[in-house]
mmCIF file of C-alpha atoms in Angstrom:
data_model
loop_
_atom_site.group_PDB
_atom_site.id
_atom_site.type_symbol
_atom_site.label_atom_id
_atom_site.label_comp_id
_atom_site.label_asym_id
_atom_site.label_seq_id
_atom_site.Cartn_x
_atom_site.Cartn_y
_atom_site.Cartn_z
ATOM 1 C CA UNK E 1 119.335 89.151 69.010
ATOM 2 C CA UNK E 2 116.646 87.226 70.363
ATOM 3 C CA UNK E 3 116.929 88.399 73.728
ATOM 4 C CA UNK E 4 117.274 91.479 73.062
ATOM 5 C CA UNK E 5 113.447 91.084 71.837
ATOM 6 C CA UNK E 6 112.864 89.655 75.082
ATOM 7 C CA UNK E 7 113.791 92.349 76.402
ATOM 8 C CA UNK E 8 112.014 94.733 74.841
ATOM 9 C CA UNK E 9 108.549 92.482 75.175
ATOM 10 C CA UNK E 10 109.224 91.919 79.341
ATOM 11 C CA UNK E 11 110.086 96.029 79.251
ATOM 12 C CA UNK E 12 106.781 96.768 77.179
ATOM 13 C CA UNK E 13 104.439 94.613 78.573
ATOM 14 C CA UNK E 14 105.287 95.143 82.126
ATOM 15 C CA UNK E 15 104.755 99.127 81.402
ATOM 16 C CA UNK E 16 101.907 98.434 79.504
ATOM 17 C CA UNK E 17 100.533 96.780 83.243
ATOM 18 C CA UNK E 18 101.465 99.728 84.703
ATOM 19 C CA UNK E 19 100.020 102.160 82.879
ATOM 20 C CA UNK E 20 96.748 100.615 81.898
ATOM 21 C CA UNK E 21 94.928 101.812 84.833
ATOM 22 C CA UNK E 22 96.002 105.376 84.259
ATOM 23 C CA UNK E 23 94.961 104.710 80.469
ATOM 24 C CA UNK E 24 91.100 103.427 81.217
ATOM 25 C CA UNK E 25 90.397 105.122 84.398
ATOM 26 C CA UNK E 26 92.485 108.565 84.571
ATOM 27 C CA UNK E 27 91.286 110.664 81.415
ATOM 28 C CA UNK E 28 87.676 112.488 82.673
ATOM 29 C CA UNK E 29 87.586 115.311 84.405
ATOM 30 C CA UNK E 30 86.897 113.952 87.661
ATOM 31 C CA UNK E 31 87.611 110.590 88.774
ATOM 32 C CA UNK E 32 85.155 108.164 88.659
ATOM 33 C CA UNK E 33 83.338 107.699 92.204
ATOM 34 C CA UNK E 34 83.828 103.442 91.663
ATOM 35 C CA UNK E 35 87.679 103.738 90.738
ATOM 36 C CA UNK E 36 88.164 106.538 94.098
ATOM 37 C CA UNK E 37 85.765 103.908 96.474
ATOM 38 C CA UNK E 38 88.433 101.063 94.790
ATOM 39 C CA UNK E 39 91.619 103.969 95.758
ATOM 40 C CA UNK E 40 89.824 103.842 99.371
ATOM 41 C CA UNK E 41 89.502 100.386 99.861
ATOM 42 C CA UNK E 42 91.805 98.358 97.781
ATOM 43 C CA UNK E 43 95.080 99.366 99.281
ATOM 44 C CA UNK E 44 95.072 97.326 102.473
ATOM 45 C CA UNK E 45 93.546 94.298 100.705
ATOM 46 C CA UNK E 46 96.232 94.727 98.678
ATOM 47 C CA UNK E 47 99.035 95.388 101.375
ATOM 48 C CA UNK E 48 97.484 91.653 102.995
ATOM 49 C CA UNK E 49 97.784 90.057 99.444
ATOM 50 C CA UNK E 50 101.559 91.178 99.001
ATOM 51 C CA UNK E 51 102.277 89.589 102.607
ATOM 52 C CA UNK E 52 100.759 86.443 102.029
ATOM 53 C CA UNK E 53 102.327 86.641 98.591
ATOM 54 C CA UNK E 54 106.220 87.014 100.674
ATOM 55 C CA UNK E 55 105.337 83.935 102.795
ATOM 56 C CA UNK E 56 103.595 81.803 99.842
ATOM 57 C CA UNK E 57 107.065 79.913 99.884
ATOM 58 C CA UNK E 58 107.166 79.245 103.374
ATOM 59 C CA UNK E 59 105.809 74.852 103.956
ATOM 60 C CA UNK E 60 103.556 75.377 106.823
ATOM 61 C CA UNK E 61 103.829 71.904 107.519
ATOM 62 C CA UNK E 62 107.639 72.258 108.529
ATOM 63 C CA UNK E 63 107.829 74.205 111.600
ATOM 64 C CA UNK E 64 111.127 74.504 110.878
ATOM 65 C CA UNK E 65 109.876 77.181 107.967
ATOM 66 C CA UNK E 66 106.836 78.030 109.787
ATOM 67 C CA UNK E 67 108.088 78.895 113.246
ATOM 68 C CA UNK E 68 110.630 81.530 112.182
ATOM 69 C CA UNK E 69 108.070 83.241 109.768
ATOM 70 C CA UNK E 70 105.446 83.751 112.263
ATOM 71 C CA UNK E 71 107.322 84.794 114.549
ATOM 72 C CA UNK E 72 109.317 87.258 112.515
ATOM 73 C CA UNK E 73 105.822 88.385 111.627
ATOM 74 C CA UNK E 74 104.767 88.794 114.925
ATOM 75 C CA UNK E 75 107.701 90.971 116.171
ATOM 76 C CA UNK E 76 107.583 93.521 113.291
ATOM 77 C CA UNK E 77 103.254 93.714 113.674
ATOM 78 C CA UNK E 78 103.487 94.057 117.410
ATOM 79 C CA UNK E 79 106.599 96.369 117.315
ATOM 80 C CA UNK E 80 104.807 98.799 114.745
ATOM 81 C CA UNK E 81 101.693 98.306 116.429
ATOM 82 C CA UNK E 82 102.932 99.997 119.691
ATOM 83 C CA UNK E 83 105.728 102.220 118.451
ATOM 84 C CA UNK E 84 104.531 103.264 114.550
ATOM 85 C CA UNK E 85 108.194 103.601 113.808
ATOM 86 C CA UNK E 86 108.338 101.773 111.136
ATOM 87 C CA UNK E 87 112.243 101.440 110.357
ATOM 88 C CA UNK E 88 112.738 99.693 114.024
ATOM 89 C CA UNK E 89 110.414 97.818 112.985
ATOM 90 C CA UNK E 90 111.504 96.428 109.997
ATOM 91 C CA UNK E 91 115.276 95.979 110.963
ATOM 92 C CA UNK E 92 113.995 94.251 114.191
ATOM 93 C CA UNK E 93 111.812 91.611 112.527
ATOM 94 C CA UNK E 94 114.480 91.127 109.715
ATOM 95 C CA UNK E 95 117.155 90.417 112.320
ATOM 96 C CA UNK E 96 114.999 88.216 114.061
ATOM 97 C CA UNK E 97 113.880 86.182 110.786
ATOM 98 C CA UNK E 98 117.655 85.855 109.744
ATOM 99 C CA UNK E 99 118.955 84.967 113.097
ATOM 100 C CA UNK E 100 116.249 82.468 113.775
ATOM 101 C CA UNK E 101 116.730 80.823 110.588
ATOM 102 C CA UNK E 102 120.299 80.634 110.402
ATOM 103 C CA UNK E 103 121.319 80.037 114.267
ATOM 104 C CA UNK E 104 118.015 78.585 115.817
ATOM 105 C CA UNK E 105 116.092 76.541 113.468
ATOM 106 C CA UNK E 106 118.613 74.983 111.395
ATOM 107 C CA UNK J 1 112.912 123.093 102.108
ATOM 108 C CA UNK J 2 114.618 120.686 99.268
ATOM 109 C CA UNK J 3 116.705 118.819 102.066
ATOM 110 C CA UNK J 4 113.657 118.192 103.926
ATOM 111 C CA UNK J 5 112.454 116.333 100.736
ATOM 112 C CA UNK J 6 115.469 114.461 100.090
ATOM 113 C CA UNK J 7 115.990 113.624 103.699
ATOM 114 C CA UNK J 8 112.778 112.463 104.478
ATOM 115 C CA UNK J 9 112.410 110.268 100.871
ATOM 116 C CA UNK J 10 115.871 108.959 101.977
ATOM 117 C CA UNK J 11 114.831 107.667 105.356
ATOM 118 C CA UNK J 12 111.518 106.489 103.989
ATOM 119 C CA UNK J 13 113.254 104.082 101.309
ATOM 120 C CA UNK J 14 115.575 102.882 103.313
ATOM 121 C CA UNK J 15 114.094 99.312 104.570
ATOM 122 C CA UNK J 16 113.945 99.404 100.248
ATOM 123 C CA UNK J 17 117.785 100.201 100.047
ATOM 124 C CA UNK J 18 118.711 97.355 102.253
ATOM 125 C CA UNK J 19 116.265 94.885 100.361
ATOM 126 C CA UNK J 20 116.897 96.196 96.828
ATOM 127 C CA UNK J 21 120.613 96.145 97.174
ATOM 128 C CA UNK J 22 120.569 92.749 98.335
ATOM 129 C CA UNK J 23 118.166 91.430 96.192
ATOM 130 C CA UNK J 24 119.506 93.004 93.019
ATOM 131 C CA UNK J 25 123.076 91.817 93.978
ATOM 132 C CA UNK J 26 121.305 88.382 94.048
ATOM 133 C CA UNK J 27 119.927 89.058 90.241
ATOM 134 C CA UNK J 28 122.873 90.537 89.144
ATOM 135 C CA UNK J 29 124.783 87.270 90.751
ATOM 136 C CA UNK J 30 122.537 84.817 88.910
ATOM 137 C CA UNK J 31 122.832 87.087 85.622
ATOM 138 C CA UNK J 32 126.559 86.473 85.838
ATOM 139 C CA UNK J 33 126.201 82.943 86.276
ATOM 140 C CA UNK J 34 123.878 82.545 83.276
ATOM 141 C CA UNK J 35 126.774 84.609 81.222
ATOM 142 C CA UNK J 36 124.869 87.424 80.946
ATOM 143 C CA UNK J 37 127.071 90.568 80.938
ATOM 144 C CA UNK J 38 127.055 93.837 83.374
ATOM 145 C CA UNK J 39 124.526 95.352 80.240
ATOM 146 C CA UNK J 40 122.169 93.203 80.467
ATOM 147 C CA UNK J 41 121.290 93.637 84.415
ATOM 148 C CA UNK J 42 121.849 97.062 83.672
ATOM 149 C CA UNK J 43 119.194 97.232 80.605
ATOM 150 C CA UNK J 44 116.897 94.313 82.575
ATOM 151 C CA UNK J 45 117.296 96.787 85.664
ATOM 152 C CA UNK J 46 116.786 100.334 83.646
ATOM 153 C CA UNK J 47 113.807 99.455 80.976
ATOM 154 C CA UNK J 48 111.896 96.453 82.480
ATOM 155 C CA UNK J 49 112.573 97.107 86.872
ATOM 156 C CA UNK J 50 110.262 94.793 88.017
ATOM 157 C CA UNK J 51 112.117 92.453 90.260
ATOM 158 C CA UNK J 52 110.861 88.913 89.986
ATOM 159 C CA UNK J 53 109.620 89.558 86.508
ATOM 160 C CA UNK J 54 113.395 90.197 85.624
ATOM 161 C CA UNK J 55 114.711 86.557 87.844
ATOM 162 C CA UNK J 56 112.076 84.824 85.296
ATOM 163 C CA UNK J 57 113.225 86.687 82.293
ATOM 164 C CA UNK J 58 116.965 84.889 82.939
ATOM 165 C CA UNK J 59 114.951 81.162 81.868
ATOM 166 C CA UNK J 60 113.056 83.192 78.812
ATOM 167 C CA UNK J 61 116.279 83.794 77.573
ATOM 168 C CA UNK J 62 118.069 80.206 78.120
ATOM 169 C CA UNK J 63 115.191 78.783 76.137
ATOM 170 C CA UNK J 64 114.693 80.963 73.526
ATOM 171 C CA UNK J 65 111.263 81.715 75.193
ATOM 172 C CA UNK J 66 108.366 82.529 71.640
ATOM 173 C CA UNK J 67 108.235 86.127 72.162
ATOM 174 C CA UNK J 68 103.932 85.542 73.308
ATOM 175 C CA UNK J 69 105.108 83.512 75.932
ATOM 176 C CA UNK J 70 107.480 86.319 77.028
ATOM 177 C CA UNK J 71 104.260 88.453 76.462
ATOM 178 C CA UNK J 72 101.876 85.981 78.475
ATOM 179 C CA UNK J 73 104.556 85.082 81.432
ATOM 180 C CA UNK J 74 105.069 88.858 82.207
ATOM 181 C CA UNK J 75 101.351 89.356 81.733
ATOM 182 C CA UNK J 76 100.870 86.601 84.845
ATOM 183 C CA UNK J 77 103.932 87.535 86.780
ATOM 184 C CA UNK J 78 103.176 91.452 86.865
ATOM 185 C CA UNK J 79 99.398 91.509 86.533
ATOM 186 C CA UNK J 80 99.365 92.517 89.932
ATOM 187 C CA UNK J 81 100.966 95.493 89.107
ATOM 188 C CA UNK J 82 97.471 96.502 87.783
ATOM 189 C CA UNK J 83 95.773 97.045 90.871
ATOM 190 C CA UNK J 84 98.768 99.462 92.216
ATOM 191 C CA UNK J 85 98.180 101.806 89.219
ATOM 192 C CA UNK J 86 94.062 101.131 89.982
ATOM 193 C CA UNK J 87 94.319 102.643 93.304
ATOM 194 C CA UNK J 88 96.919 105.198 92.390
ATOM 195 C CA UNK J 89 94.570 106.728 89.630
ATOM 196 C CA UNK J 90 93.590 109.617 91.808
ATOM 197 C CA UNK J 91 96.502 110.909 93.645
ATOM 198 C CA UNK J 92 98.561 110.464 90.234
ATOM 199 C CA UNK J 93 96.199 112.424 88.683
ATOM 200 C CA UNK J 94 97.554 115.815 88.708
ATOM 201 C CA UNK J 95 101.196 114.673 88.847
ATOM 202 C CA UNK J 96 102.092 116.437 85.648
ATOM 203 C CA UNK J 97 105.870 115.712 84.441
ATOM 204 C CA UNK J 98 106.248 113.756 86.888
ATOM 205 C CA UNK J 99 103.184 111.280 86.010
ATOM 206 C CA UNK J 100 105.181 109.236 83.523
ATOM 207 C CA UNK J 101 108.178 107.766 85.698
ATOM 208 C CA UNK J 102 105.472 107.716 88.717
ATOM 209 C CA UNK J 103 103.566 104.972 86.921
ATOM 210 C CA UNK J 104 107.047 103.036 85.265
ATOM 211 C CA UNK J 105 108.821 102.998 88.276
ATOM 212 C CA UNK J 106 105.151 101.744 90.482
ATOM 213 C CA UNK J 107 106.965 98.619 91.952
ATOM 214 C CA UNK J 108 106.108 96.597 94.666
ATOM 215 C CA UNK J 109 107.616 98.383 97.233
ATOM 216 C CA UNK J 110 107.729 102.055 95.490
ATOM 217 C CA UNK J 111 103.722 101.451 95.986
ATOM 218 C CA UNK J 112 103.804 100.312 99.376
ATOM 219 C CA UNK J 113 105.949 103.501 100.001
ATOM 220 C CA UNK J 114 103.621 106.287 97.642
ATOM 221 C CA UNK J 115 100.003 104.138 98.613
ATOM 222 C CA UNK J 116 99.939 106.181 102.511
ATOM 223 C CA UNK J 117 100.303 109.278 100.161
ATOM 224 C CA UNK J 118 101.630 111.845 103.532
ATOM 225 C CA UNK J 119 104.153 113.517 101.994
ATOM 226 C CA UNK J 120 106.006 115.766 104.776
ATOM 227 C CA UNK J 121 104.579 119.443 104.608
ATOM 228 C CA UNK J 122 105.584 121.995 102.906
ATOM 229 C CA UNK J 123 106.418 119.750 100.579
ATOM 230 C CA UNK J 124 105.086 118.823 96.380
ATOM 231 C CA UNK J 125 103.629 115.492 97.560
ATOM 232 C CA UNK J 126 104.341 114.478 93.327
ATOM 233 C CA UNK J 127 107.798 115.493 93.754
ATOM 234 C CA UNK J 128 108.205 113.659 97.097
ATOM 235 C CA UNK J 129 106.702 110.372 95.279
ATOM 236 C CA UNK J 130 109.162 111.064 92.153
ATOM 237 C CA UNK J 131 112.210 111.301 94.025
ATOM 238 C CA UNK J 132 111.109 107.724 96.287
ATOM 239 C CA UNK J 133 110.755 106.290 93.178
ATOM 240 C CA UNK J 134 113.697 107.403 91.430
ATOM 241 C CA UNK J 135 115.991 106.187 94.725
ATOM 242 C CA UNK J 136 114.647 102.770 94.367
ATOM 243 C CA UNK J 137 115.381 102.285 91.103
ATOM 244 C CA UNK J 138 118.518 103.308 92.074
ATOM 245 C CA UNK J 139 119.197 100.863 94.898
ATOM 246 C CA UNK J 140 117.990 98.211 92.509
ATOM 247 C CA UNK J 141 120.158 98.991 89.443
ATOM 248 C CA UNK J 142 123.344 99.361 91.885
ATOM 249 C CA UNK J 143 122.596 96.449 93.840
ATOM 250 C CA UNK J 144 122.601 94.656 90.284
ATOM 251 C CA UNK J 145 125.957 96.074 89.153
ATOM 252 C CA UNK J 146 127.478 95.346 92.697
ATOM 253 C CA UNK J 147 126.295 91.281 91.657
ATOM 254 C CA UNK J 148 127.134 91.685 88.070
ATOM 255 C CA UNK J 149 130.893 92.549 89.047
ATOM 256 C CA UNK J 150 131.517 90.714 92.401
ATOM 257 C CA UNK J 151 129.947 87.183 91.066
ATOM 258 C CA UNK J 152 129.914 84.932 94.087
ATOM 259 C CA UNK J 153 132.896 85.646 95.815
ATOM 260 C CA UNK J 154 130.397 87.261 98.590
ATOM 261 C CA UNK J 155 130.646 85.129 101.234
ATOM 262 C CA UNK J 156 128.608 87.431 104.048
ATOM 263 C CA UNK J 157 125.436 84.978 105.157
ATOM 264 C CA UNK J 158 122.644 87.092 103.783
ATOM 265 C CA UNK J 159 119.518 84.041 104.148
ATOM 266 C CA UNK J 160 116.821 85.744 105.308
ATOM 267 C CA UNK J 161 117.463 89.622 104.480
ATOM 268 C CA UNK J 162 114.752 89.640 101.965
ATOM 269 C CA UNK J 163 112.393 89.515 104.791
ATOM 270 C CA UNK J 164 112.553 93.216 105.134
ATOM 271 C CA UNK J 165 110.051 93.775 102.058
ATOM 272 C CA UNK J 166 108.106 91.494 103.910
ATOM 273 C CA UNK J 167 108.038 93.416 106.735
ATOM 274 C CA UNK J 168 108.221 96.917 104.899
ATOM 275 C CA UNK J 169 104.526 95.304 103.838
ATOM 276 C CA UNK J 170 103.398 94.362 107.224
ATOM 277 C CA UNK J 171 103.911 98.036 108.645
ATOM 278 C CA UNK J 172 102.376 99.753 105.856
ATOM 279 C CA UNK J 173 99.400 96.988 106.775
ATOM 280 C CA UNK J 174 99.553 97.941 110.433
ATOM 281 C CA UNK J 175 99.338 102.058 109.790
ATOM 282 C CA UNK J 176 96.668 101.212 107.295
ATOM 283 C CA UNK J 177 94.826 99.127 109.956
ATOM 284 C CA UNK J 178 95.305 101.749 112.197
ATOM 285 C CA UNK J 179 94.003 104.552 110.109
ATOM 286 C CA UNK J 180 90.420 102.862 109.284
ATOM 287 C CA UNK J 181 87.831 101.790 111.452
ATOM 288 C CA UNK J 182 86.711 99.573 108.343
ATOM 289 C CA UNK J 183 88.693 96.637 108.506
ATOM 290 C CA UNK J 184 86.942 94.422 105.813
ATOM 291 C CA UNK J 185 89.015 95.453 103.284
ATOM 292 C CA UNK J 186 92.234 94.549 104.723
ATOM 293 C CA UNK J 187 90.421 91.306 106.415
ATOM 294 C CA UNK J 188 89.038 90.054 102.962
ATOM 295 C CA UNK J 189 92.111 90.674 101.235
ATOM 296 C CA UNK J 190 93.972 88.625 103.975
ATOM 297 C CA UNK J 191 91.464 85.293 103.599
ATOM 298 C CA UNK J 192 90.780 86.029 100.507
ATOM 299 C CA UNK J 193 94.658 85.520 99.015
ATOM 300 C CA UNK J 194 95.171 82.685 102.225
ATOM 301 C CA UNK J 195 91.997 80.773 100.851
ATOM 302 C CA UNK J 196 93.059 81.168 97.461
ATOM 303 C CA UNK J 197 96.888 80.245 98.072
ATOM 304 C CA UNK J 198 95.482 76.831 99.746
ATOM 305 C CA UNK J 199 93.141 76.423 96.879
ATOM 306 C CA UNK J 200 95.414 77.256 94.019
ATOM 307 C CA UNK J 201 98.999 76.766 94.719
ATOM 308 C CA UNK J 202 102.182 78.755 95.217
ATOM 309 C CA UNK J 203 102.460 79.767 91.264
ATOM 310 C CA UNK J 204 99.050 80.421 90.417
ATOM 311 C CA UNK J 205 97.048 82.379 93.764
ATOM 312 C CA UNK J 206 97.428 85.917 92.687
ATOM 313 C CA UNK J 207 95.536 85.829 89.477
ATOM 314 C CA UNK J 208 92.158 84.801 91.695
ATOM 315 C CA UNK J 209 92.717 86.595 94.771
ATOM 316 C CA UNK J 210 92.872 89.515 92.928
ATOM 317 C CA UNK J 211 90.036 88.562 90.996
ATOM 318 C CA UNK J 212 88.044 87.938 94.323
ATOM 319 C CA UNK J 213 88.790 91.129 96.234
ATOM 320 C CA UNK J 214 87.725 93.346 93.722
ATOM 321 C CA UNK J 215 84.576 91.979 93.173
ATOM 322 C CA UNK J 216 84.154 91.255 96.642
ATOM 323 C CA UNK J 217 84.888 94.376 97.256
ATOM 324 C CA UNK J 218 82.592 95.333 94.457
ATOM 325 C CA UNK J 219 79.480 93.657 95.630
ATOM 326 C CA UNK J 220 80.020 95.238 99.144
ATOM 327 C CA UNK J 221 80.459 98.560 98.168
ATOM 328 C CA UNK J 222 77.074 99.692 99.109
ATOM 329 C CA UNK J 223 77.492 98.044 102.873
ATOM 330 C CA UNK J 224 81.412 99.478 102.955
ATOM 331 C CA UNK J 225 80.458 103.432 101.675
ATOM 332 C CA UNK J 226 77.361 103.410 104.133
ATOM 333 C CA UNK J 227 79.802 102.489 106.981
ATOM 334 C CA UNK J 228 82.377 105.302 105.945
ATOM 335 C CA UNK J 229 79.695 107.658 106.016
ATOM 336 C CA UNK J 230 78.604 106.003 109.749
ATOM 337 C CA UNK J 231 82.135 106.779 110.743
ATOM 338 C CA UNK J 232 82.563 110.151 109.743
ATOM 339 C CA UNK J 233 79.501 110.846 111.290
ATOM 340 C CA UNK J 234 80.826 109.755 114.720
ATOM 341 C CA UNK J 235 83.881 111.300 114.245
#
């Protein structure tokens, strides 16, 4: 029984997260010219926080951990940075990652 | 005109589908583990859908968590979720019926996805968001009922197939970079979270980094708008 409380509070509250925003900033008119400057600029300091936030786990001071990350990182930036397609991309760098972490840098 | 719109959401979530049905299979592994049922990654995967949130809510539930710790933990886990919805205020605004599943289903990755907001022509850019969302939550509930029923016999070598959120991240991050001469935002919010991951630790970074790059951004504003304007003007 008490889980299924848990359940309902994790459920709630993480909607409740969600929908705040929408709640304060989303009910005039016209939006607010602070909250469409923060729609402008927030999203790539955002997209850089949510990278760093994938990597947090990753001991910098084992280059066994570090080595594959970068480099991973690397081949996906590069890849999308000259092609823009973004699904080679993504299945290049995650084949690299895997492979170098479970054949090369074991 | 619909197949466009299905087509094109389909390709767009796909780095999600290979993530999400991994990583869910992973929940729904650890759920079975813990001896919790096919129902309860279904109902964790339906009502709450917020991926690590859900991995901590298997330990609230071995301990008995006090339900204001459930309330606090998913307050720190997800508060990040805040700034998605923050940017998302203005294209969201006119979404209509689709509005309230837009905003539940505003993941992680559904927000990396709906953030670039260039919904193929032609088509109802709300609609277009609605059904990216709605395919991600399906990857993620199937991935879970694919863990919940197989258990561990899965023997396939998956380490290291989670990095394709990371890098679903990193090319949104390079278009973005791309699409801006400004790059302050994206370069604050990079040492910004770096500096405050050194400073802070692994568990508790996010809280002031996003803290920091709002009112960072904040207090630049002024310099940032006039150098929009700059741009344009050159343009």
């Amino acid at each position: 029984m008490h889980n299924i409380l848990i359940l309902i509070v994790a459920s709630a509250t993480t909607l409740l997260i969600r929908a705040l925003p929408f709640m304060l900033f989303g009910n005039g008119e016209k939006t607010s010219p602070y909250i469409l400057y923060l729609g402008d600029v927030l999203p790539s300091a955002i997209m850089m926080m949510l990278i760093v936030y994938c990597l947090k786990d990753t001991n910098i001071m084992v280059l066994s951990e570090t080595l594959p990350a970068l480099i991973a990182v690397m081949v996906t930036a590069g890849l999308q940075f000259v092609k823009h397609n973004t699904l080679l991309s993504i299945v290049t760098g995650t084949i690299c990652y895997m492979v170098l972490i479970q054949l090369v840098f074991i | 005109m619909k197949n466009t719109l299905y087509k094109e959401a389909f390709k767009r979530t796909l780095p999600v589908l290979s993530g999400y049905i991994v990583l869910g299979m992973g929940y729904g592994i650890l759920m079975a583990k813990n001896n919790f049922d096919l129902v309860w990654t279904l109902s964790y995967g339906l009502l709450t859908y917020a991926g690590s949130m859900q991995f901590v809510a298997i330990n609230l539930m071995k301990s008995s968590a006090h339900l204001l710790t459930v309330f606090i933990t998913t307050l720190m886990v997800n508060l990040r979720h805040f700034l998605y919805g923050l940017s998302m205020v203005d294209h969201y605004k006119d979404a209509g019926r689709y509005k309230p599943y837009l905003i539940f289903g505003l993941t992680d990755e559904t927000y990396s996805l709906v953030v670039t907001w260039d919904s193929p022509e032609g088509v109802d850019p709300y609609k277009f968001a609605f059904v990216m969302t709605l395919f991600n939550q399906i990857y993620w509930v199937t991935g879970g009922i694919i863990g919940a029923i197989l258990g561990s016999a899965l023997t396939f070598n998956t380490a290291g197939i989670d990095f394709a959120m990371t890098a679903l991240f990193i090319t949104v991050a390079v278009e973005q970079w791309c699409a801006t001469k400004n790059h302050l935002p994206a370069l604050l919010g990079l040492l910004g979270t770096v500096i405050c991951l050194a400073l802070f630790g692994g568990s508790q970074f996010l809280i002031p980094a996003m803290v920091l790059m709002v009112s960072a951004l904040t207090l630049l504003r002024p310099y940032v708008d006039s150098k929009d304007e700059e741009g344009e003007q050159h343009a």
